[in-house]
């Protein structure tokens, strides 16, 4: 049971990292003015999905 929790935390950490990375990329693109609607959608989607997956993994 302990190993399962540890595995979950590691997996959730990766998903959360993906989410934070997506948000960071979005801010980076905004800062340098390299933003088109398409790239914004990709970065925001990546961030949202990553955080959502981390939440689902932690709650289960």
Coordinates of N, CA and C in Angstrom, one line a residue:
X1 N 0.8 -1.2 0.0 CA 0.0 0.0 0.0 C 0.9 1.3 0.0
X2 N 2.0 1.2 0.8 CA 2.9 2.3 0.9 C 3.5 2.6 -0.5
X3 N 3.9 1.5 -1.2 CA 4.6 1.7 -2.5 C 3.6 2.3 -3.5
X4 N 2.4 1.9 -3.4 CA 1.4 2.4 -4.3 C 1.2 3.9 -4.1
X5 N 1.2 4.4 -2.9 CA 1.1 5.8 -2.6 C 2.3 6.6 -3.2
X6 N 3.5 6.0 -2.9 CA 4.7 6.6 -3.4 C 4.7 6.7 -4.9
X7 N 4.2 5.6 -5.6 CA 4.1 5.6 -7.0 C 3.2 6.7 -7.5
X8 N 2.0 6.8 -6.8 CA 1.0 7.8 -7.2 C 1.6 9.2 -7.1
X9 N 2.3 9.5 -6.0 CA 2.9 10.8 -5.8 C 3.9 11.1 -6.9
X10 N 4.7 10.1 -7.3 CA 5.7 10.3 -8.3 C 5.0 10.6 -9.7
X11 N 4.0 9.9 -9.9 CA 3.2 10.0 -11.2 C 2.5 11.4 -11.2
X12 N 1.9 11.7 -10.1 CA 1.2 13.0 -10.0 C 2.2 14.2 -10.1
X13 N 3.4 14.0 -9.6 CA 4.4 15.0 -9.7 C 4.8 15.3 -11.1
X14 N 4.9 14.2 -11.9 CA 5.2 14.4 -13.3 C 4.0 15.2 -14.1
X15 N 2.8 14.8 -13.7 CA 1.7 15.5 -14.4 C 1.6 16.9 -14.0
X16 N 1.9 17.2 -12.7 CA 1.9 18.6 -12.2 C 3.0 19.4 -12.8
X17 N 4.1 18.7 -13.0 CA 5.3 19.4 -13.7 C 4.9 19.8 -15.1
X18 N 4.2 18.9 -15.8 CA 3.7 19.1 -17.2 C 2.8 20.3 -17.2
X19 N 1.9 20.4 -16.2 CA 1.0 21.5 -16.1 C 1.7 22.8 -15.8
X20 N 2.6 22.8 -14.9 CA 3.4 24.0 -14.6 C 4.2 24.4 -15.8
X21 N 4.8 23.5 -16.5 CA 5.6 23.7 -17.7 C 4.7 24.4 -18.8
X22 N 3.5 23.9 -19.0 CA 2.6 24.5 -19.9 C 2.2 25.9 -19.6
X23 N 2.0 26.2 -18.4 CA 1.7 27.6 -17.9 C 2.9 28.4 -18.1
X24 N 4.1 27.9 -17.7 CA 5.3 28.7 -17.9 C 5.6 29.0 -19.3
X25 N 5.4 28.1 -20.2 CA 5.6 28.3 -21.7 C 4.6 29.4 -22.1
X26 N 3.4 29.4 -21.7 CA 2.4 30.4 -22.0 C 2.9 31.8 -21.6
X27 N 3.3 31.9 -20.4 CA 3.8 33.2 -19.9 C 5.1 33.7 -20.7
X28 N 5.9 32.7 -21.0 CA 7.1 33.0 -21.8 C 6.8 33.5 -23.1
X29 N 5.8 32.9 -23.8 CA 5.4 33.3 -25.1 C 4.7 34.7 -25.1
X30 N 3.9 35.0 -24.0 CA 3.3 36.3 -23.8 C 4.4 37.3 -23.7
X31 N 5.3 37.0 -22.8 CA 6.4 38.0 -22.5 C 7.2 38.4 -23.8
X32 N 7.5 37.5 -24.6 CA 8.3 37.8 -25.8 C 7.4 38.1 -27.0
X33 N 6.1 38.1 -26.8 CA 5.2 38.5 -27.9 C 5.2 37.5 -29.0
X34 N 5.4 36.3 -28.8 CA 5.5 35.2 -29.8 C 4.1 34.5 -29.9
X35 N 3.1 35.1 -29.3 CA 1.9 34.4 -29.0 C 0.9 34.6 -30.2
X36 N 0.5 33.4 -30.7 CA -0.7 33.4 -31.6 C -1.8 32.6 -30.9
X37 N -3.0 32.7 -31.3 CA -4.1 32.0 -30.7 C -3.8 30.5 -30.6
X38 N -3.1 29.9 -31.6 CA -2.9 28.5 -31.7 C -1.9 28.1 -30.6
X39 N -0.8 28.8 -30.4 CA 0.2 28.4 -29.4 C -0.4 28.6 -28.0
X40 N -1.2 29.7 -27.8 CA -1.9 29.9 -26.5 C -2.7 28.7 -26.2
X41 N -3.5 28.2 -27.1 CA -4.4 27.1 -26.9 C -3.6 25.8 -26.5
X42 N -2.5 25.6 -27.2 CA -1.6 24.4 -26.9 C -1.1 24.5 -25.5
X43 N -0.5 25.7 -25.1 CA 0.1 25.8 -23.8 C -0.9 25.8 -22.7
X44 N -2.0 26.4 -22.9 CA -3.1 26.5 -21.9 C -3.7 25.1 -21.7
X45 N -3.9 24.4 -22.8 CA -4.4 23.0 -22.8 C -3.5 22.1 -22.1
X46 N -2.2 22.2 -22.4 CA -1.2 21.4 -21.7 C -1.2 21.6 -20.2
X47 N -1.2 22.8 -19.8 CA -1.2 23.2 -18.4 C -2.4 22.7 -17.7
X48 N -3.6 22.9 -18.3 CA -4.9 22.5 -17.7 C -4.9 20.9 -17.6
X49 N -4.6 20.2 -18.6 CA -4.6 18.8 -18.6 C -3.7 18.2 -17.6
X50 N -2.5 18.8 -17.5 CA -1.5 18.3 -16.6 C -1.9 18.4 -15.1
X51 N -2.5 19.6 -14.8 CA -3.0 19.8 -13.4 C -4.2 18.9 -13.1
X52 N -5.1 18.8 -14.1 CA -6.3 17.9 -13.9 C -5.9 16.5 -13.7
X53 N -4.9 16.0 -14.5 CA -4.5 14.6 -14.3 C -3.8 14.4 -12.9
X54 N -3.0 15.4 -12.5 CA -2.4 15.3 -11.2 C -3.4 15.2 -10.1
X55 N -4.5 16.0 -10.2 CA -5.6 16.1 -9.3 C -6.3 14.7 -9.2
X56 N -6.6 14.2 -10.4 CA -7.3 12.9 -10.5 C -6.4 11.8 -9.8
X57 N -5.1 11.8 -10.1 CA -4.2 10.8 -9.5 C -4.2 10.9 -8.0
X58 N -4.1 12.1 -7.5 CA -4.0 12.3 -6.1 C -5.3 11.9 -5.3
X59 N -6.4 12.2 -5.9 CA -7.7 12.0 -5.3 C -8.0 10.5 -5.2
X60 N -7.7 9.7 -6.3 CA -8.0 8.3 -6.3 C -7.4 7.5 -5.2

